[in-house]
Amino acid sequence: MPKIERPLPPYMQVIAHIRDQIDSGELRAGDLIPSDRNIAQEWGISRATAQKVITALKAQGLVEAVQGSGTRVRAAADHLHRSGRDRAASVRRTGRIYTAGEYARIVSAELAPAPADVAEVLSVQEGAAVIRRIRITYNAENQPISASTSWYDGNLAAAAPKLLKTERIKEGSWAYLEEQTGMTAVYGQDRISARMATEQDAQLLGIELPAAIKEARTILRDANSVAVEYGVSINGNGRESIYDYDVS
């Protein structure tokens, strides 16, 4: 079936480029980003469009204006919560799932009985053996910032054995799965809600109860609507989620 391909607007391409530099660590907290004049010259766009780029990066919480020295990467940029969409986009852009300064520890990787919600998403019988990976993500100060559980069809274990090992997969689990099986994620959906933390949540995030947390349920599907990955992630208070989009 024919598919219309529309390139991103110029200013969105520049934003994505600078975000990549921040995500990869090429630009770190306190580093200057190019001025609107330099952006305009380097990318062949107008000053007004270049100013739009900087304004958008500020709105996303990635940079801030420092009087007398220009626009710099915010020290608080690593306190932003990355959604499933953000991490999927990061893999496509940079080949890495975590931003600079972040790292993850896989605390469990095993076959487990599928709960009802997992069975529904993966189209398997409730109680069927599915792959479950639990990870905790930390910031540069070694503080837990999120915890997530990823679920995969148990029949994929033979083709993608790393999913059952407690070793970090640099490119991300679903990208590894794509490489091993050819299942390509082309569509994702995030469902985000707030709830009170359980004792298990508090233990994973290192927080005290009572506490409110944000939960995101992410489903990545291939072109045939088959679920490649079903993930449930949680993060505590103080983690912002920022969504940017084009309205032009």
mmCIF file of C-alpha atoms in Angstrom, residues 85-209:
data_model
loop_
_atom_site.group_PDB
_atom_site.id
_atom_site.type_symbol
_atom_site.label_atom_id
_atom_site.label_comp_id
_atom_site.label_asym_id
_atom_site.label_seq_id
_atom_site.Cartn_x
_atom_site.Cartn_y
_atom_site.Cartn_z
ATOM 1 C CA ARG A 85 8.258 6.999 22.661
ATOM 2 C CA ASP A 86 11.366 8.935 23.689
ATOM 3 C CA ARG A 87 13.415 5.800 24.235
ATOM 4 C CA ALA A 88 12.232 4.218 20.986
ATOM 5 C CA ALA A 89 13.177 7.397 19.127
ATOM 6 C CA SER A 90 16.560 7.439 20.888
ATOM 7 C CA VAL A 91 17.321 3.939 19.631
ATOM 8 C CA ARG A 92 16.412 4.913 16.069
ATOM 9 C CA ARG A 93 18.476 8.120 16.208
ATOM 10 C CA THR A 94 21.540 7.118 18.236
ATOM 11 C CA GLY A 95 21.545 3.340 18.608
ATOM 12 C CA ARG A 96 21.350 3.767 22.391
ATOM 13 C CA ILE A 97 18.362 3.559 24.698
ATOM 14 C CA TYR A 98 19.778 5.501 27.659
ATOM 15 C CA THR A 99 20.908 9.099 27.720
ATOM 16 C CA ALA A 100 24.353 10.208 28.867
ATOM 17 C CA GLY A 101 24.831 9.647 32.595
ATOM 18 C CA GLU A 102 22.061 7.050 32.831
ATOM 19 C CA TYR A 103 22.650 3.345 33.278
ATOM 20 C CA ALA A 104 20.469 0.360 34.055
ATOM 21 C CA ARG A 105 20.687 -2.777 36.137
ATOM 22 C CA ILE A 106 18.697 -5.825 35.091
ATOM 23 C CA VAL A 107 17.466 -7.352 38.333
ATOM 24 C CA SER A 108 15.531 -10.227 36.782
ATOM 25 C CA ALA A 109 15.308 -11.964 33.391
ATOM 26 C CA GLU A 110 13.258 -15.136 33.278
ATOM 27 C CA LEU A 111 10.253 -17.021 31.963
ATOM 28 C CA ALA A 112 7.177 -16.290 34.059
ATOM 29 C CA PRO A 113 3.420 -16.984 33.874
ATOM 30 C CA ALA A 114 1.603 -14.282 31.891
ATOM 31 C CA PRO A 115 -0.753 -12.101 33.986
ATOM 32 C CA ALA A 116 -4.097 -11.276 32.386
ATOM 33 C CA ASP A 117 -3.064 -7.891 30.954
ATOM 34 C CA VAL A 118 0.167 -9.293 29.524
ATOM 35 C CA ALA A 119 -1.642 -12.262 27.990
ATOM 36 C CA GLU A 120 -4.129 -9.951 26.288
ATOM 37 C CA VAL A 121 -1.441 -7.722 24.760
ATOM 38 C CA LEU A 122 0.823 -10.601 23.642
ATOM 39 C CA SER A 123 -2.145 -12.701 22.416
ATOM 40 C CA VAL A 124 -1.242 -15.726 24.547
ATOM 41 C CA GLN A 125 -3.149 -17.704 27.145
ATOM 42 C CA GLU A 126 -3.182 -16.322 30.681
ATOM 43 C CA GLY A 127 -0.547 -18.247 32.636
ATOM 44 C CA ALA A 128 1.477 -19.124 29.512
ATOM 45 C CA ALA A 129 5.254 -18.852 29.823
ATOM 46 C CA VAL A 130 6.414 -15.400 28.684
ATOM 47 C CA ILE A 131 9.721 -13.552 28.982
ATOM 48 C CA ARG A 132 9.885 -11.007 31.809
ATOM 49 C CA ARG A 133 12.764 -8.547 32.246
ATOM 50 C CA ILE A 134 12.850 -6.167 35.206
ATOM 51 C CA ARG A 135 15.280 -3.265 35.181
ATOM 52 C CA ILE A 136 16.081 -0.256 37.327
ATOM 53 C CA THR A 137 17.477 2.853 35.680
ATOM 54 C CA TYR A 138 19.859 5.111 37.623
ATOM 55 C CA ASN A 139 21.153 8.635 37.081
ATOM 56 C CA ALA A 140 24.757 9.837 37.312
ATOM 57 C CA GLU A 141 24.404 10.119 41.123
ATOM 58 C CA ASN A 142 23.496 6.391 41.299
ATOM 59 C CA GLN A 143 19.930 7.195 42.354
ATOM 60 C CA PRO A 144 17.048 5.092 40.994
ATOM 61 C CA ILE A 145 14.969 7.188 38.621
ATOM 62 C CA SER A 146 12.667 4.558 37.156
ATOM 63 C CA ALA A 147 11.860 0.868 37.202
ATOM 64 C CA SER A 148 10.368 -1.074 34.335
ATOM 65 C CA THR A 149 9.159 -4.544 33.450
ATOM 66 C CA SER A 150 9.242 -5.678 29.830
ATOM 67 C CA TRP A 151 7.290 -8.666 28.540
ATOM 68 C CA TYR A 152 7.824 -10.736 25.369
ATOM 69 C CA ASP A 153 6.276 -13.835 23.854
ATOM 70 C CA GLY A 154 7.996 -16.853 25.414
ATOM 71 C CA ASN A 155 8.378 -18.467 21.983
ATOM 72 C CA LEU A 156 11.046 -15.855 21.186
ATOM 73 C CA ALA A 157 13.453 -17.138 23.845
ATOM 74 C CA ALA A 158 15.356 -19.469 21.485
ATOM 75 C CA ALA A 159 15.880 -16.802 18.814
ATOM 76 C CA ALA A 160 16.755 -14.035 21.287
ATOM 77 C CA PRO A 161 18.529 -15.730 24.248
ATOM 78 C CA LYS A 162 19.906 -12.459 25.662
ATOM 79 C CA LEU A 163 16.405 -11.586 26.815
ATOM 80 C CA LEU A 164 16.795 -14.270 29.491
ATOM 81 C CA LYS A 165 20.129 -12.977 30.758
ATOM 82 C CA THR A 166 20.620 -10.274 33.390
ATOM 83 C CA GLU A 167 22.956 -8.338 31.145
ATOM 84 C CA ARG A 168 22.191 -4.916 29.743
ATOM 85 C CA ILE A 169 21.441 -4.868 26.034
ATOM 86 C CA LYS A 170 23.051 -1.659 24.797
ATOM 87 C CA GLU A 171 20.699 -1.038 21.891
ATOM 88 C CA GLY A 172 17.614 -1.871 23.930
ATOM 89 C CA SER A 173 15.730 -5.156 24.168
ATOM 90 C CA TRP A 174 13.248 -4.553 21.358
ATOM 91 C CA ALA A 175 15.986 -3.396 18.955
ATOM 92 C CA TYR A 176 17.936 -6.567 19.790
ATOM 93 C CA LEU A 177 14.791 -8.590 19.174
ATOM 94 C CA GLU A 178 14.384 -6.886 15.816
ATOM 95 C CA GLU A 179 17.945 -7.806 14.888
ATOM 96 C CA GLN A 180 17.496 -11.430 15.945
ATOM 97 C CA THR A 181 14.016 -12.127 14.588
ATOM 98 C CA GLY A 182 13.202 -9.465 12.010
ATOM 99 C CA MET A 183 10.207 -8.256 14.045
ATOM 100 C CA THR A 184 10.288 -4.516 13.428
ATOM 101 C CA ALA A 185 8.451 -2.144 15.734
ATOM 102 C CA VAL A 186 6.695 0.490 13.631
ATOM 103 C CA TYR A 187 3.995 1.713 16.012
ATOM 104 C CA GLY A 188 3.981 2.472 19.713
ATOM 105 C CA GLN A 189 1.383 3.516 22.242
ATOM 106 C CA ASP A 190 1.945 4.930 25.738
ATOM 107 C CA ARG A 191 -0.796 4.899 28.362
ATOM 108 C CA ILE A 192 0.166 7.041 31.340
ATOM 109 C CA SER A 193 -1.554 7.254 34.705
ATOM 110 C CA ALA A 194 -0.836 8.173 38.308
ATOM 111 C CA ARG A 195 -1.357 5.936 41.330
ATOM 112 C CA MET A 196 -0.107 5.319 44.841
ATOM 113 C CA ALA A 197 3.069 3.293 45.134
ATOM 114 C CA THR A 198 3.039 -0.247 46.476
ATOM 115 C CA GLU A 199 5.706 -1.644 48.796
ATOM 116 C CA GLN A 200 7.382 -3.304 45.815
ATOM 117 C CA ASP A 201 7.383 0.007 43.898
ATOM 118 C CA ALA A 202 8.941 1.779 46.881
ATOM 119 C CA GLN A 203 11.652 -0.840 47.138
ATOM 120 C CA LEU A 204 12.527 -0.585 43.441
ATOM 121 C CA LEU A 205 12.583 3.232 43.410
ATOM 122 C CA GLY A 206 14.088 3.718 46.861
ATOM 123 C CA ILE A 207 11.247 5.949 48.040
ATOM 124 C CA GLU A 208 9.272 6.166 51.265
ATOM 125 C CA LEU A 209 5.574 5.393 51.536
#
